[in-house]
Amino acid sequence: MSSEPRIVAFLCNWCSYAGADLAGTSRIRYPPNIRIIRVMCSGRVDPAFIFRAFETGADGVLVGGCHPGDCHYVSGNLKAEKRMENTKKLLKLLGLGPERLRLEWISAAEGEKFAQVVTDFTGTLRRIGPNPLKAKTNVNKSIDVEAVVSEALKKTNVQYCVECGKCSGSCPVSRVDNSFSPRRVVERFLLGFEDKVISGKDLWTCLSCYQCSERCPSDVRFPEFVRACRSIAPRDMLEETCAHRGIPMTLSRIMINPKIKQDRMGWLPERAQISKRGDLLYFVGCLPYLDILFEDFNLELIKTPQSVVKILNKVGIKPAMLPNEKCCGHDLLWTGDLENFEKLAKLNVANIKATGAKRVVTSCPECYRTIKKDYAEFVGELDFEVLHMSELLSELVDKDELKFEVYPERKVVYHDSCRLGRQMGVYEPPRKVISSLPGTQLVEMERNRENALCCGVNAWLSCNKYHKEIQMDRLKEAKATGADLLVTTCPKCRIHWKCVTSEKLPINPDEITMEMRDLSVLVAEAMNLA
Amino acid sequence: MKVKTMEANKSVLVIGGGIAGMQASLDLADRGLKVFLLEKTPSIGGRMAQLDKTFPTMDCSICILAPKMIECLRHPNITLLTYCEVQDVSGSAGNFTVKVLKKPRFIDEEKCTGCGECAQYCPIEVPNEFDMGIGIRKAIYVPLPQAVPLKYTIDEENCIKCRLCQRTCKAEAVDFDQKPETINLNVGAIIVATGFDMFDARKRREYGYGRYRNVLISLEFERLVSASGPTGGHIVRLSDGRVPRRIAFIQCVGSRSLKGGVTFCSSACCVYATKEAILIREHDPECEVYIFYNELKIFGKGFQEFVTRARDEWGVKYIRALPGEVVEDPKTHDLTMWYEDTTENVTKNMKVDLVVLCPALIPTVANKELASILGLDLDEYGFFECKDPLFKPIDTNVPGIFICGYSQGPKDIPESVAQASGAAARAAEVMALAASREAQ
Amino acid sequence: MKRVEEETPRIGVFICHCGINIGGIVNVPEVVEYAKTLPGVVYAEDNLYTCSSVGISKIKEGIAKHNLNRVIVASCTPRTHEPLFRGACEEAGVNKYLFEMANIRDQCSWAHMHEPEKATEKAKDLVRMAVAKSRLLKSLEEPEIDVTPSALVIGGGISGMTTALCLAGQGFKVYIVEKEPELGGMLRHLYKLYPTMQDASERLNHIVNSVKSDKGIEVLTSTVVKQVKGFIGNFEVTVQKANGGTANFGVGTIIVATGAPIFEPVGMYGYGEYDNVITQLQLEQLLKDGQLKKPKSVIMIQCVGAREKEGRTYCSRICCMTAIKNAMLIKDLYPDTDVHILFRQLQTYGEHYEEHYRTAQDKGVKFIKYLQEKPPEVISGKNGKLTVNVHHALLDEELKFGSDLVVLSTPLIQHEDAKKLSQILKVPLGSDGFFFEAHVKLRPIDFATDGIYVCGTAHSPKDTPESVSQALGVASRAAIPMALKRLRTEAITAVVNETYVVAVEPA
C-alpha cells in the first residue's frame, strides 16, 4: 500500500477542467496523485459523492468551479460553496478533518493556479496522513438467501396471513398510493413469488410504521418481514428510492471504522457536567450530524441534547457520555444492511459497558427502539436498562424533582412517533410530562396513541408525492386541534414535517405550518434552562 | 321458599335460562323428571329474547321463544329459580347437594301481578341492560315486556328508597325488608347452559366503538330493529335520529385473531349479519347495506342459500376486506371507513351513516366462577371443557354434570337446541342409573 | 266439560298486533271493530303480543268474564302457537278443540307489506272464516294410547350407535337396522379424525363392541326397512334381510340415522379420466393403507359439486377441515411436498378449527382463494403429469401449477334410496335432498310427524362431535313419549263415512 495520498477531484467542465487542461498543454508540473472527474458545474457536486470518495479510501477531495459571477449556470458555484461549507462541518464532526476537502475557483485561463492548488493540497495531505478509512470497502457479502427467508417467515408470522385486508385498510401509504398493498405483497411472497417481491419497488415503499401490524389479527409483523426482504434485495432499488442520496447511511457506515475519532461534543453547553463513567449514560444519537445536514430548516435540533444535559445536571445527575458514540444503526437496519448494523451494535454495546452504566437514556425514539429491542435481538441480552428521556422525565415528575419557573398559557398537541409509540408502547410518560407543565393544556389529535399517523418517511426512503400527502394530512390534523405547539420526541418527524412545509405545495402553507418543539426542549424551557 | 329438598334421583338442575337451558328443562320435564331451571337475571329467555328475527327462516325470535318460556313457567315439573345464583355444589352424580342464593327482588312474587303501575311512578331512570343500554328502564322493572316470570324487580343499586312504588302497588307486593335467601337443592344431575357475552369492542380502538355514537355492536342493532326495542323497530342513528342511507357491517371484530382478541370463530356472525342486512333492506329498500368480511362462514343448513338470497334478491353487498379503521366527522357524526377493494385493487374510503360491528361471541364471563364451584375444567377462553371433543362433547370431567349450548363451544340456535336435548338425554341416563341403584 | 254443542256459540276474538309485524301493516283496530259485527261474536279485543304471558292471561280472563265457549286468535301461523293457545283455553275450561286460529301474519301482513289496505281487507276475511268455522266446532277428547317403550334406529353409523346406546342406557329396547353387513358407517372408511387426529377405527371398534354387547340393543345388519305402519307409540315395522327373509316388530319411536355418502364428481376436473385425480375419501383410504407414494405437488380443490348455482347449492361444512387435516397428514409424511388448497370460502368455524388452520399454515400448506365465476382447470400433460390453472382472486392473476396429485373435495349427498325411505315413513326431504325437520330453529331433530326423529348427516352434513350431539338429542326427544308410557293423541282423525263407501279393498 503506497503512502502517497490519493486525491479525487470534481472539476467543472467550463472553468476548472479547462484550467487543468491548460496546465497540461503548458507543461506545468504537479504531483500525479490527483484523479479528475468532469462535471458540468461545481453545483452538481453532491456531498454524497464526497462521502463516497472518503468511504472508499480517498485521502482528499478537490472541488473546482468557476469564479463567483462567472458560473456558466449563473449560480451553481454559489450553491457549491454553501454545500461544501456544510460538508466540511460534517467532516469535522466525523473526525476526518475539514482540511481534506477543498473548494477552489479556477478559471479556464488559470493553468498555473490549478497546478499550485494540487501541489499544495498534496503536501497538506502528506502532512496530515492517510485517510483512516483507507482500504475499507463496505460491500455486502453474499448472504444465504434461503436462511434469511425462512427466518423471516418464522419470526414475522407471514404464514398466518388470512388475507383479511385490515393491513391494506390501515396502511397510510395504501390510501395515497393505490399500487401499494401489504396484503398482496404477503400473498405473493407466500405463493413463491419471492423474486417479484424482493426486486420490486413496493419493498421500499413501506414506512415500517407498524399500523398494519398493530391491527393484524394474525399478528403478522409486516415491517419486520419487509426489513428481512430488504436485506437480500438488490441495492439499486435502494439507491433509486433513497432521499438525500444516502448520506446519513454513509455517515453511519463511516463511524464503524475504529480509526475514526469523531469530534462530536462541541455542542455541550458551558459548564455542562458529564463524565466518562457513571450509572446513567446519555446516548445522544445522530443529532449533531442532523443539525448540520438540515441547518437550513432552523429546527435547532442541537437544542435537544443540550436541554437533556441541562435538565439532568439540574436534578443532580452527571451523565456518562461516549465521546466516540456511534450511530445506533437504525437506518442501516431498516434498509437491509444487517452486516454493518451488527458491527455498530457490537461497538456501541461494548463502549456502553465500558462506562459501567446501569441505565442508558436516549432522547431519540429510533435509538431507543434500536438499542432496547433490536440490539437485544441481534447481539444478545443487554446488561443495562434502556429508557427513553420521556420515561425518565416522567419519573422525575413523580418524584417532584422538576422545578418549573416559566408558565406560558398555551395548548400543546402531542404526536406519538411510531418508534416510541406503537412499537415500544410508550404513550403515557410524555403526556404526563406535558400535563405537568404549568399553564400548558394538552390536547389530542383524533388519531393518537396506537392509531397515530406516521410522519410519512422512514429511513429516508421514498420521499415522494404520496408521502408528502401523508405528511400534510398529519399536519392538518395537528393544526385542527387549535394547538399552539406541536410536540414530539422524534427529530426525524420534525425534519420531515419541516421539509414538506418548506416546499412549494398545492395548498396554503398556513394550513399545515405549525410551531414544533422537542419534548426535552419544552421541559427545559419551562425550567428556564434553555 | 326457604329450603327445598327433592328426592335425589328425581330432579335435575339446569343452570341458565336461555334457549338451551329451556329446551333441556322441557325435555326432562316432559318425560316426568323434575327440573329446577336457574337463571341469574330476573327473567328467562336469554339472548334469543333480545333478537328481532332468527336466520335463516326469518322467524320472529320472541314469537317462537315465548311459547317455550311460558311452557317452562306452566309446566308442573319445572320450578323456575330466577334472580338466583349457584353458590356451592357438593356430592356426586346421582346425588348432588346445591346451595342456591336467591337474590332479593324486594317484591313478593306471590302478590305481584305484573301490572306495571309501580314503574310508571318510579322516578329513577337507568339504561336498560336488555336493550344493551340504548333504552331506559326504571329502578323497579321487568327486563322485557314478555318476561317470565312477569314479576317486577327492584334494582337495589339505583333505587333511592322513595317508596313511591310501595305506595302505588295495589297488590301490596313491594317489600323492602326482603332478604337474600338460601335454597338447598338435592339433584341427581346438573346441566350447564350459560350462553355467551360479547367481546368488548372498545378494545379495537380503530373502530371507534364507545367513542362514536353511530358505531354500534350487533346486539345493540338487534334492539334497534326489534319492534319491542327502544325505537319501536325503527332503524335510526343514535346521534341525530336520522334514518341511515348507508349501513356497513364489519365482521370478525376480535375473532379469529392471534392477538387482540380470541382465536376461535364465533360461527354465527356471518349469517346473523346477513339476516340484519336483509332486515334493513326490508325496512328500507333505499338503504344500501355492505358487509365487510374475511371468510364467509356459510356451513350450516340453509346458510349458503340464505346468503345467496341476500345478495341476489335483497341487494346486500359483500366486500372481502376488513376495514383498517373507522373515522368520525365530529360535526355530522358520519363515518368514513378505509378498506382495500379487491375488485378494483385500490385502497379507498367509504362514507357511511351507521357502522355495525360483529364482535366475537365469548363464553359468559361468569363461567370462571361457576367452573370453580362445580369443579369443571375451563379452557383459556372460558368454554367448559368436554370429556372428549370427538365422542363425548356433552360430558365433562365431573360425572353427572353436562354442558350444552354456547358454553360448550360456538354454535347457533338449532345446534344449541339439539345439544340441549342431548344433555337432557345424558342427565336422564344418570338418573336412570341412580334409580336402578336405589332399587337394588 | 259442558255439552257445548247444545249451547249457543259465544265467540271471543283476540287479534294480535305482534309488535309491528301485523300492526304495522294491517289496521288491527279496524279488524277488531269488524269482528264485533260478526254473528256469534260476543267479545273482541286486540293485544300487542298474544303469545306473551299477558296475552295468555287476557284470553283466560276474556273466557271467564264473557262466558266464551269458542275462542279465535288472529295472529301468526298455527304451526308455532296453536298448542300454546289451546293450552290456555283448556286451563280456562274451554275444550281445546273449540279453538281456531286465523293466520293474519305469515299469510297476510308479511306477504302483503306493500298493500296495507288490501292486507286489512284480507285479514277481515280470514277472521270471518275462522269465526264461521268455529260455530261448527265440536269438543273432542283426546284418546290415550299406550306407548311401546322401544325404538327403531335406522342406520348403524356413529349417530345410530350413539343414540342406541343412550336409549338403552335409559332402559329402552332398541333395534338397529343397518343395510351394510357391518356397523360403523362412514367412520369405517376414515383414517384420522380432526380436531384430535385420533384414529377413527380405534374409537369406532370400541363403540361397536359396546353396542354389540349391550343387552338392550338388537342389531340387524344387512337389513333394510321395508314398511312402517301405525303412529307414535305404536309403529309396526317390517324389515327385509339380505337373504330375502322378513321380520316384524313393534316400536314406539323411530330414529332416522342413515348418514350420507359423498358425491362422486365424474367428469369434473378430470375425475374418472385421469388416475391421479381422486376424492378426499379416496385419499383417506390411501393414507390409511399407507399407500400414498410421495407426490411432488398436491393440489386440493374445494367446493367440487357443492355451493353451485343450482342443484347442490349447499355448503357441505366438513370438506374444508377434511382437506386441511389431510394436507397436514401429507406434510407430516412428506415435508418437501407442496400442498396447495384452492378454496372459495374457508369454513374453519367453531372453537378449534381456526387453530388447525394456523397449524396447517405453520406446516407450509398454502391456501389460494378462487372465485365461483372462474373455477380452476385441470389439464393433463406428458407422463400423467397434470397442470392446474387457477385465477387467484386477490392478486387477480392466472397461476399455473404442475401437480402429480389432484384431490377433489366433494360434498356429502343424500342416499339414492332416501326417497323410498321418506315415503315409507312419510317424512319429507328438503330441497337439498336431506331430511327436512319440523322447524329449522326450535325443532331441529324432530320430524313434523310425531314419534319420528332424525340425526347425523341424514339431516345435513356435519362432523363427528356434531353428529354425536344430535344423536344424544334425539335420544332425549324419543325418550319423552316412551318414558311417559302413555300418550294423548290428536283427537282430530279421519273418519270413514260409510254412506259413501263404494267398495272395500282387501287389506
mmCIF file of C-alpha atoms in Angstrom, chain C residues 11-14 59 69-76 78 82 85-86 89 94-103 126-138 492:
data_model
loop_
_atom_site.group_PDB
_atom_site.id
_atom_site.type_symbol
_atom_site.label_atom_id
_atom_site.label_comp_id
_atom_site.label_asym_id
_atom_site.label_seq_id
_atom_site.Cartn_x
_atom_site.Cartn_y
_atom_site.Cartn_z
ATOM 1 C CA ILE C 11 -117.296 -16.482 20.284
ATOM 2 C CA GLY C 12 -114.367 -14.415 21.539
ATOM 3 C CA VAL C 13 -111.920 -12.955 19.003
ATOM 4 C CA PHE C 14 -108.405 -11.931 20.037
ATOM 5 C CA ILE C 59 -107.550 -14.897 26.818
ATOM 6 C CA ASN C 69 -117.270 -21.166 24.521
ATOM 7 C CA ARG C 70 -115.370 -20.562 21.304
ATOM 8 C CA VAL C 71 -112.009 -18.797 21.008
ATOM 9 C CA ILE C 72 -110.394 -17.290 17.905
ATOM 10 C CA VAL C 73 -106.905 -15.929 17.878
ATOM 11 C CA ALA C 74 -105.966 -13.979 14.759
ATOM 12 C CA SER C 75 -102.181 -13.807 14.757
ATOM 13 C CA CYS C 76 -99.354 -15.881 13.368
ATOM 14 C CA PRO C 78 -100.886 -22.150 13.972
ATOM 15 C CA GLU C 82 -101.606 -23.342 18.374
ATOM 16 C CA PHE C 85 -103.379 -21.061 22.873
ATOM 17 C CA ARG C 86 -105.133 -24.415 23.064
ATOM 18 C CA CYS C 89 -108.295 -22.458 26.599
ATOM 19 C CA VAL C 94 -112.819 -24.453 27.215
ATOM 20 C CA ASN C 95 -112.085 -27.678 25.323
ATOM 21 C CA LYS C 96 -109.017 -27.124 23.206
ATOM 22 C CA TYR C 97 -110.750 -28.256 20.041
ATOM 23 C CA LEU C 98 -113.130 -25.314 20.292
ATOM 24 C CA PHE C 99 -110.238 -23.067 19.415
ATOM 25 C CA GLU C 100 -109.414 -21.788 15.910
ATOM 26 C CA MET C 101 -106.676 -19.567 14.527
ATOM 27 C CA ALA C 102 -106.611 -17.064 11.664
ATOM 28 C CA ASN C 103 -103.159 -16.650 10.118
ATOM 29 C CA LEU C 126 -109.660 -14.522 7.416
ATOM 30 C CA VAL C 127 -111.223 -13.630 10.762
ATOM 31 C CA ARG C 128 -114.690 -14.072 9.301
ATOM 32 C CA MET C 129 -113.669 -17.513 8.007
ATOM 33 C CA ALA C 130 -112.343 -18.575 11.385
ATOM 34 C CA VAL C 131 -115.441 -17.319 13.171
ATOM 35 C CA ALA C 132 -117.695 -19.169 10.756
ATOM 36 C CA LYS C 133 -115.801 -22.390 11.244
ATOM 37 C CA SER C 134 -115.775 -22.051 14.988
ATOM 38 C CA ARG C 135 -119.555 -22.215 15.080
ATOM 39 C CA LEU C 136 -119.306 -25.716 13.711
ATOM 40 C CA LEU C 137 -116.551 -26.974 16.013
ATOM 41 C CA LYS C 138 -117.238 -29.788 18.424
ATOM 42 C CA ILE C 492 -108.934 -34.973 15.053
#
